[in-house]
Short mmCIF file of C-alpha atoms and ligand atoms in Angstrom, two decimals:
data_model
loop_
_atom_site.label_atom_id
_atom_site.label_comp_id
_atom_site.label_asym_id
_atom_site.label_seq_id
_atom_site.Cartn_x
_atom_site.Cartn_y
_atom_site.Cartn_z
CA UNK A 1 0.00 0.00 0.00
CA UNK A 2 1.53 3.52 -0.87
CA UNK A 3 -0.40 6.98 -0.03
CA UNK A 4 0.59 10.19 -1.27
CA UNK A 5 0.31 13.43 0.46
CA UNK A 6 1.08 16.49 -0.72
CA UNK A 7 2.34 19.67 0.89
CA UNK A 8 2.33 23.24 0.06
CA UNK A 9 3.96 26.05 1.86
CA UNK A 10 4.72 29.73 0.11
CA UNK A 11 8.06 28.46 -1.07
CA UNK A 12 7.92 24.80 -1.71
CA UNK A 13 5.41 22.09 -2.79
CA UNK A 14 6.73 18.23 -1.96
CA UNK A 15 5.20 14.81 -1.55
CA UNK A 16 5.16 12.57 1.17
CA UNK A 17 5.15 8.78 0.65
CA UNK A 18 4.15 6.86 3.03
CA UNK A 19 4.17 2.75 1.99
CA UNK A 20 5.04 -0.61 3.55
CA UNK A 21 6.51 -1.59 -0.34
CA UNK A 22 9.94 -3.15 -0.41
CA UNK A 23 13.58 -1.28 0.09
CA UNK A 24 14.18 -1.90 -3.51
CA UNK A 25 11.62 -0.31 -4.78
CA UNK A 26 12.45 2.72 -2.07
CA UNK A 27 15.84 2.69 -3.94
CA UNK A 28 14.25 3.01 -7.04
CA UNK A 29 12.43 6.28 -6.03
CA UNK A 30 15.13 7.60 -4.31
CA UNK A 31 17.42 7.37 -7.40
CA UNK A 32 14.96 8.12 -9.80
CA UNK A 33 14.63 12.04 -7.38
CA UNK A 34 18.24 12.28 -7.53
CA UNK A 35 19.56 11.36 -10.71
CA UNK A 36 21.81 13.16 -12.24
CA UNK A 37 22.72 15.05 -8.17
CA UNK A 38 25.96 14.47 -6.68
CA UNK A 39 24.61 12.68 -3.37
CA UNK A 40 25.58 13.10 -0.02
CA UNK A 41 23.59 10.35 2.18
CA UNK A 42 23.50 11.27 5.95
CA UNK A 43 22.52 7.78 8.17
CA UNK A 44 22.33 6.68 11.22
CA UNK A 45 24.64 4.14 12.30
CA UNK A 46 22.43 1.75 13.89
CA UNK A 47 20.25 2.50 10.36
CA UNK A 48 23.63 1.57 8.51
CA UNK A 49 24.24 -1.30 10.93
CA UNK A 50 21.07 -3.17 10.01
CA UNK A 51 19.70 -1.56 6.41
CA UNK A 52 22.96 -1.37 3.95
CA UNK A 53 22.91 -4.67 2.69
CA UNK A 54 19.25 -3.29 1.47
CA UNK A 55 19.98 0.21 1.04
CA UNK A 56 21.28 0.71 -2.66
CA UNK A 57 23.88 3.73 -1.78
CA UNK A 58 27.67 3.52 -2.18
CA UNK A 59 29.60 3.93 0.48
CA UNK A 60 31.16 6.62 -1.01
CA UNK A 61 28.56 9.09 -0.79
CA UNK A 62 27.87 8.00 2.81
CA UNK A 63 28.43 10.02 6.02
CA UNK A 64 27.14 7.56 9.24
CA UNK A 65 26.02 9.85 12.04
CA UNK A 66 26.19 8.03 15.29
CA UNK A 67 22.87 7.83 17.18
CA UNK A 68 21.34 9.97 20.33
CA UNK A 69 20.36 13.37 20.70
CA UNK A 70 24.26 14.26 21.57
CA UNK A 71 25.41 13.94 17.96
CA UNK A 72 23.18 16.62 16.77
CA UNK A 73 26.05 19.34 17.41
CA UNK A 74 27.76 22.14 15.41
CA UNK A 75 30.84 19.60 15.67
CA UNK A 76 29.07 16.87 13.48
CA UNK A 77 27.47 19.94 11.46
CA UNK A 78 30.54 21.02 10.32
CA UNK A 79 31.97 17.29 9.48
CA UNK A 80 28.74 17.16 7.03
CA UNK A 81 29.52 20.20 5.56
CA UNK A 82 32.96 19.06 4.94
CA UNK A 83 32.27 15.75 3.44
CA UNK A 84 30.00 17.60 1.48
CA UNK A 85 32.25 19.99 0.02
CA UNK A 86 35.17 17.09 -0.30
CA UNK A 87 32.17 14.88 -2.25
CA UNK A 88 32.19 18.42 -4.28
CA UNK A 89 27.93 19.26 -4.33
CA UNK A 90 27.01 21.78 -5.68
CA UNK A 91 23.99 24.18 -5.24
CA UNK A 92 21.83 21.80 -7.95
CA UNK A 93 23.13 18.53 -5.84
CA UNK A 94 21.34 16.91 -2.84
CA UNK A 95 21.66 15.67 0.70
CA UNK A 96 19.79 12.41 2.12
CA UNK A 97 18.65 11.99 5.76
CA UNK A 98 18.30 8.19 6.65
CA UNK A 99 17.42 7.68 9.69
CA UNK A 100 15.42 9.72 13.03
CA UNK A 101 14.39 13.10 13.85
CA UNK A 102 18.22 13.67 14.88
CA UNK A 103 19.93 12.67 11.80
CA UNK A 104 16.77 14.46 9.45
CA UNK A 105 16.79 17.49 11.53
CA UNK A 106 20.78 18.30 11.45
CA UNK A 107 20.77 17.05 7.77
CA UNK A 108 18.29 19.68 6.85
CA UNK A 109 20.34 22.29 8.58
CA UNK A 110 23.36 20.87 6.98
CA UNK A 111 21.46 21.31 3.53
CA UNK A 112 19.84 24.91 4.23
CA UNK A 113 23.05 26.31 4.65
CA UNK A 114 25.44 24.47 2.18
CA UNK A 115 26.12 27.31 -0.46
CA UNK A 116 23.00 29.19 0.70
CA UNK A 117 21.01 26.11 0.44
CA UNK A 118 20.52 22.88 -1.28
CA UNK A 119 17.69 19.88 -1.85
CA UNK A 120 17.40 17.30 0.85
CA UNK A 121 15.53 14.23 1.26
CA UNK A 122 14.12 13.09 4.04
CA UNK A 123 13.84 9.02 4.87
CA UNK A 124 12.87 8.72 8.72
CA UNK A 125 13.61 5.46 9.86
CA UNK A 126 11.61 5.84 13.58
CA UNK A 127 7.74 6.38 13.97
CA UNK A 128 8.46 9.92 15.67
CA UNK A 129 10.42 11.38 12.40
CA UNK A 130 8.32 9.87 10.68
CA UNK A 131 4.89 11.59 12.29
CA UNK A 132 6.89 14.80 13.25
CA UNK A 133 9.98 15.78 12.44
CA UNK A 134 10.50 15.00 8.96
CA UNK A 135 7.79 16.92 7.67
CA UNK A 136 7.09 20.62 8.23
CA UNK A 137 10.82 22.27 7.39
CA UNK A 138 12.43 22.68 10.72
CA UNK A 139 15.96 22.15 10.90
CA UNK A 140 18.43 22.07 13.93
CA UNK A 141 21.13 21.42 15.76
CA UNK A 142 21.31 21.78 19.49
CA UNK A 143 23.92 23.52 21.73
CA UNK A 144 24.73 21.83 25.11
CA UNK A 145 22.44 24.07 26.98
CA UNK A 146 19.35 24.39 24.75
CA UNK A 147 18.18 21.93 22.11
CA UNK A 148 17.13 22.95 18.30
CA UNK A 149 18.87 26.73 19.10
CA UNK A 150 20.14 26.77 15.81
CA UNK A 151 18.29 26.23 12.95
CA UNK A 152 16.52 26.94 9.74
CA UNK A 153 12.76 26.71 8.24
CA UNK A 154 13.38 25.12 5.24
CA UNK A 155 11.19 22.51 3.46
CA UNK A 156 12.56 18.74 2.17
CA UNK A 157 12.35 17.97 -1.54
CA UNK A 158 10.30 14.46 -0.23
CA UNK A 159 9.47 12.44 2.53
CA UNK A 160 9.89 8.80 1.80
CA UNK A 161 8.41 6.96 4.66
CA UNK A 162 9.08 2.82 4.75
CA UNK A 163 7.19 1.70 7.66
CA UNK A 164 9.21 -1.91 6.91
CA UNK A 165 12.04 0.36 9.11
CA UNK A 166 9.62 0.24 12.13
CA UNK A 167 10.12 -3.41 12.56
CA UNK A 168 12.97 -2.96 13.92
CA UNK A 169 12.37 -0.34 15.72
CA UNK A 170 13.01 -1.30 19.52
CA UNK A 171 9.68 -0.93 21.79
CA UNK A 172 10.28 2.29 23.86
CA UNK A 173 11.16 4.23 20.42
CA UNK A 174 8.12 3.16 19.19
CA UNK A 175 6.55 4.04 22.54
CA UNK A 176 7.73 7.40 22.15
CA UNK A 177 6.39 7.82 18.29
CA UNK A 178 3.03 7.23 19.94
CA UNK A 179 3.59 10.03 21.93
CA UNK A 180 3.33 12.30 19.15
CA UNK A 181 0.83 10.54 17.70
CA UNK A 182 -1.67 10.81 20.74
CA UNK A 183 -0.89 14.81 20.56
CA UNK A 184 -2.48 15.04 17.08
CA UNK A 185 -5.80 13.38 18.74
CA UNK A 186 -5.99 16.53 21.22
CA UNK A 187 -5.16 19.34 18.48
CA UNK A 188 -7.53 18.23 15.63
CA UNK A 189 -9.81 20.72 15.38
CA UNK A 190 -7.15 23.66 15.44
CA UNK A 191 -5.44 22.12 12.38
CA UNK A 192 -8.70 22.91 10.13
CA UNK A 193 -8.01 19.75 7.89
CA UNK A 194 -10.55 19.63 5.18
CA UNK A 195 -12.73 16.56 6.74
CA UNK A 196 -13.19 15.34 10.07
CA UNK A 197 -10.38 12.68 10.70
CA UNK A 198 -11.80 11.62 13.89
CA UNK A 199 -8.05 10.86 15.10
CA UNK A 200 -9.39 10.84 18.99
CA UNK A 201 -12.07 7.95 17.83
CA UNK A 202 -9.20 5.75 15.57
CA UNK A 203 -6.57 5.83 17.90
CA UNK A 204 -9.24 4.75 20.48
CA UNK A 205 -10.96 2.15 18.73
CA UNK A 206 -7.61 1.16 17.13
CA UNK A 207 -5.49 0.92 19.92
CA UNK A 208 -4.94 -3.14 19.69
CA UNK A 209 -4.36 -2.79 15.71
CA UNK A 210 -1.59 0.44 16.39
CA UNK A 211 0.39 -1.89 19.42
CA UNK A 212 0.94 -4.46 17.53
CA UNK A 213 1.54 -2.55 14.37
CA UNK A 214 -0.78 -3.88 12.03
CA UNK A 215 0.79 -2.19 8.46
CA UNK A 216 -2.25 -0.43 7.36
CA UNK A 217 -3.30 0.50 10.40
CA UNK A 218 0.19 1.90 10.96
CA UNK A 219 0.20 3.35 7.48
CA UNK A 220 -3.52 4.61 8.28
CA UNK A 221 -2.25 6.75 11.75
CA UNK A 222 0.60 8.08 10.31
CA UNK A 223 -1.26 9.57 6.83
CA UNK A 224 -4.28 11.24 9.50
CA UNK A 225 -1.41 12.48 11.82
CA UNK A 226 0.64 14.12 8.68
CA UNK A 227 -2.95 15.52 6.97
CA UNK A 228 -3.10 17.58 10.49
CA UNK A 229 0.19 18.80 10.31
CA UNK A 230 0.29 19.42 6.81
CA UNK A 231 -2.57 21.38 7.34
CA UNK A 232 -0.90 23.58 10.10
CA UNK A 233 2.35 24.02 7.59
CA UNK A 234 0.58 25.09 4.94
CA UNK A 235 -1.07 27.56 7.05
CA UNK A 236 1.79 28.67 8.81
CA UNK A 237 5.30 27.67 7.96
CA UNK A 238 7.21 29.65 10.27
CA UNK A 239 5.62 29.60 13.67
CA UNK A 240 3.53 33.11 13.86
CA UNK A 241 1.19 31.54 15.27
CA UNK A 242 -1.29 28.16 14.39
CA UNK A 243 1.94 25.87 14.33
CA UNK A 244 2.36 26.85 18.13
CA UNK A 245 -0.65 24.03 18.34
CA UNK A 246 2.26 21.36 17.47
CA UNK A 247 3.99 22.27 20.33
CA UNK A 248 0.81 20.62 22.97
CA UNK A 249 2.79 18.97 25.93
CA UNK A 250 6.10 20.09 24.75
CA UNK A 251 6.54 23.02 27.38
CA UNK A 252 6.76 20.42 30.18
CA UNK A 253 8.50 18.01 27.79
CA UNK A 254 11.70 20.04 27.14
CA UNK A 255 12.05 20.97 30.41
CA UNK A 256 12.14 17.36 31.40
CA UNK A 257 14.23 16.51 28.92
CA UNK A 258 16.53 19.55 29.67
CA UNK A 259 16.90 18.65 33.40
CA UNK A 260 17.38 15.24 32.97
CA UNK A 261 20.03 15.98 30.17
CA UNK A 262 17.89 13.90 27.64
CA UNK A 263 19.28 10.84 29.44
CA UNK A 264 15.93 9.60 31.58
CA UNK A 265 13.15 10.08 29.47
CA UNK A 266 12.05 9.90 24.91
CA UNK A 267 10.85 12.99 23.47
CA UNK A 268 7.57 11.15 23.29
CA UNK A 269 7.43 10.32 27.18
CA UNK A 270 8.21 13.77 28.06
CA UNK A 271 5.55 14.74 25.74
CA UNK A 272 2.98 12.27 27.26
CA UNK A 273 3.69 13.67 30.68
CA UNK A 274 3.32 17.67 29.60
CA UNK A 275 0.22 16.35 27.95
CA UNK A 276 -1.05 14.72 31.28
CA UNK A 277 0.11 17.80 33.29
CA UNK A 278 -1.66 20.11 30.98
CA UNK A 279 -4.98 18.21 30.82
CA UNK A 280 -5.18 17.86 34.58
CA UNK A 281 -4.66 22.03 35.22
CA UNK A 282 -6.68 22.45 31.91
CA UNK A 283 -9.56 20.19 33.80
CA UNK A 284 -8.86 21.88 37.26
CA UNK A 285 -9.11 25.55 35.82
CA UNK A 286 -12.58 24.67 34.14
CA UNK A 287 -11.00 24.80 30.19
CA UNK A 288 -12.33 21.16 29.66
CA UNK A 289 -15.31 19.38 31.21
CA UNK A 290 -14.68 16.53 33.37
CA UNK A 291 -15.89 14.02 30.82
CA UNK A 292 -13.55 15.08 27.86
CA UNK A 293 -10.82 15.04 30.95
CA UNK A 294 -11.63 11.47 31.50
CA UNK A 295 -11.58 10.28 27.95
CA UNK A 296 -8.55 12.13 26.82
CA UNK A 297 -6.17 10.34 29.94
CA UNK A 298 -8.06 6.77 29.50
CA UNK A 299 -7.06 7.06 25.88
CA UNK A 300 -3.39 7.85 27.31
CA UNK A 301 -3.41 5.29 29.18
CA UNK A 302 -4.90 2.62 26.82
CA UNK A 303 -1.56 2.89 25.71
CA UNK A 304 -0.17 2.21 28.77
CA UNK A 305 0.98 5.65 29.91
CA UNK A 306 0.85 7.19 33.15
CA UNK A 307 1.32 10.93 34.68
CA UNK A 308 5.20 11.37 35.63
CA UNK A 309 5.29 10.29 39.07
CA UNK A 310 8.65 12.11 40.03
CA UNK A 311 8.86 15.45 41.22
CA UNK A 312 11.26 17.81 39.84
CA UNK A 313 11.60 21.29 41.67
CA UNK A 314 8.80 23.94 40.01
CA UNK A 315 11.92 26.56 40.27
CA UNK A 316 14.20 24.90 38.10
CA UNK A 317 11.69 23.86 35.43
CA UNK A 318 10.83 27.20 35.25
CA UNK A 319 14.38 28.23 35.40
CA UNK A 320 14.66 25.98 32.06
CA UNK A 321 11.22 27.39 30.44
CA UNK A 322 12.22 30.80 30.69
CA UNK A 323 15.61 29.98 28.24
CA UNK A 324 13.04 28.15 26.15
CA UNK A 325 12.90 29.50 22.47
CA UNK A 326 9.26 30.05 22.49
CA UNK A 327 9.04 31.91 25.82
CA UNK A 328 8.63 35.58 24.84
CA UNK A 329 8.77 38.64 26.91
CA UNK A 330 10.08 37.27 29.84
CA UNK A 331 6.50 35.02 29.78
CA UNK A 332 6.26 31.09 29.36
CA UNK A 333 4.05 29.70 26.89
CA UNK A 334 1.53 26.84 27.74
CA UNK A 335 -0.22 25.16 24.61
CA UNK A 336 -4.01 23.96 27.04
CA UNK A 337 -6.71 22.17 26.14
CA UNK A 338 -9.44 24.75 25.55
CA UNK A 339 -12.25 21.90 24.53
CA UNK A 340 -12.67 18.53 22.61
CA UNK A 341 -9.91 17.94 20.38
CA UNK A 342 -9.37 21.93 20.82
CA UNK A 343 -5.96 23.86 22.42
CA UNK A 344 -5.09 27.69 22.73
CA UNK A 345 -1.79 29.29 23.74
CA UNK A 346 -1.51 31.34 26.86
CA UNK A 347 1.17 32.80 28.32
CA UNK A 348 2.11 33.03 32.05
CA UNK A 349 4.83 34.64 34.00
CA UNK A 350 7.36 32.70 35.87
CA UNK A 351 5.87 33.25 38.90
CA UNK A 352 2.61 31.39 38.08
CA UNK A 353 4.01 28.91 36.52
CA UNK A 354 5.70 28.07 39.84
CA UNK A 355 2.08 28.64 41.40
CA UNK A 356 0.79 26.31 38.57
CA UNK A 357 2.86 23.14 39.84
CA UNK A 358 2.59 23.71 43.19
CA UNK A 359 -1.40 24.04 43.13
N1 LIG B 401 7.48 19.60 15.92
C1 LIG B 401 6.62 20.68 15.83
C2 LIG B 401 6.65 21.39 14.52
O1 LIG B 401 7.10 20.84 13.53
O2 LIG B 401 6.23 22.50 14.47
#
């Protein structure tokens, strides 16, 4: 089964495949895109480890990014850029990101600045890229103190995703793809996609299918979840303000994932717990009625998640949230539930925020 979705920003229209076909005929695409470009393939090493023998790309035109959210530095950056100018591309060449949201994200940032900017393909390899990070044009690379600090908007020339890579995907990186997944379910109706999708309802009603990762099913979630945020990009590319909806859960998350120096927790479990967090005040401060409170965390936990059950002190988290990129104005940004499948942005100072997780 292969879907097509297509994307259009201001500056650039792609598509996204997403397909459970077989590697060699994902070679096949992704030389048929590139012909005639001077390659540069960025992977990830365990990617490399367990996919070349299936992966048609010399190793020639390969640069093998170890894995982890430490490797997505300005050190590594440069190395790219190197190899890139050693494999001599050229502004009409192309760069290939094989592998998760680290190796797509500092690949795109790798190609966005490269001679003012060159194509770049994205091929996530986890279910989070997949779902999140390899669509929408945001590019990065993270300095020790603050992740994604540097970084570009700029969009992919395609998203090819295999869900075949997802079988070997180990259980808590899966885990944490869901993560991002569920968030869709609680943003729908902000994203404006033309039909109801009734994410909330499938990933419900679905739940068995999506755990034991039934291919269509799989292929299913992750075509509604990229319609939403499609819709969002298209709408706003660069953040002014819808594509702040993306960010539900995250203000906890990158706290947590800043204190713990990404070492404790996934991207997706911090983003479960900022979800929980946030639906709990959002319930408590009358945003969402009790019932919609009660559905959203039994569909959380359906998957087996629970509220973080660790307490980190209020004044550092808050101490991290301040340094955050989308705090403004001194003021921290919340992304709440504000009804079913509905979330709004608000914006508190420091000192409620404290208040907030001590209340
Ligand atoms: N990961 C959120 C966004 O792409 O805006």
């Amino acid at each position: 089964m292969k879907q097509i979705l297509n994307v259009k920003t201001p500056g650039k229209e792609y598509t996204i495949e997403i397909s459970d076909e077989s590697f060699s005929k994902l070679n096949k695409e992704i030389d048929e895109m590139t012909r005639g470009q001077k390659r540069l393939i960025v992977i990830s090493k365990k990617v490399y480890d367990l996919y070349y023998n299936r992966l048609d790309f010399s190793e020639d035109e390969l640069f093998i990014l170890k894995d982890g959210e430490q490797e997505k530095n300005y050190k590594n950056y440069l190395k790219i850029i190197n190899r890139a100018a050693e494999l001599g591309l050229t502004r009409k060449d192309v760069m290939v990101a094989v592998g998760g949201g680290v190796v797509g994200d500092i690949t795109g940032f790798a190609a966005s600045t490269y001679m003012r900017g060159i194509d770049y393909i994205q091929v996530p390899t986890t279910l989070l890229a997949a779902v999140d990070s390899s669509v929408g044009g945001k590019t990065a690379i993270d300095l020790e103190e603050a992740k994604n600090i540097i970084g570009t908007f700029c969009q992919p020339k395609a998203v090819f995703i295999n869900i075949n890579f997802l079988n070997t995907l180990n259980q808590r990186q899966f885990m944490s793809g869901l993560g991002e997944v569920l968030k869709y379910a609680f943003i729908e109706e902000n994203c404006e996609y033309k039909t109801p999708l009734y994410l909330f309802e499938f990933l419900t009603l679905g739940c068995e299918k999506v755990l034991q990762k039934e291919p269509l099913t799989i292929i299913r979630m992750i075509e509604y979840c990229l319609n939403l945020k499609i819709s969002v990009v298209n709408q706003d590319e660069k953040e002014a303000g819808l594509r702040k909806v993306l960010n539900f859960g995250h203000t906890l998350a990158h706290a947590l994932e800043t204190i713990t120096k990404y070492k404790k927790f996934t991207h997706g479990e911090a983003v479960i717990f900022g979800m929980f967090f946030i639906l709990k005040w959002a319930y408590e401060h009358e945003y969402i009625t009790y019932s919609y409170y009660r559905l959203s965390t039994e569909l959380l936990e359906k998957y087996g998640f629970k509220p973080l059950n660790k307490n980190f002190k209020p004044e550092k988290l808050t101490e991290i949230m301040k340094k955050d990129k989308k705090a403004e104005d001194g003021m921290i940004t919340f992304i709440v539930p504000s009804g079913k499948k509905k979330v709004k942005e608000i914006k508190l100072t420091p000192a409620e925020v404290i208040y907030m997780f001590n209340s």
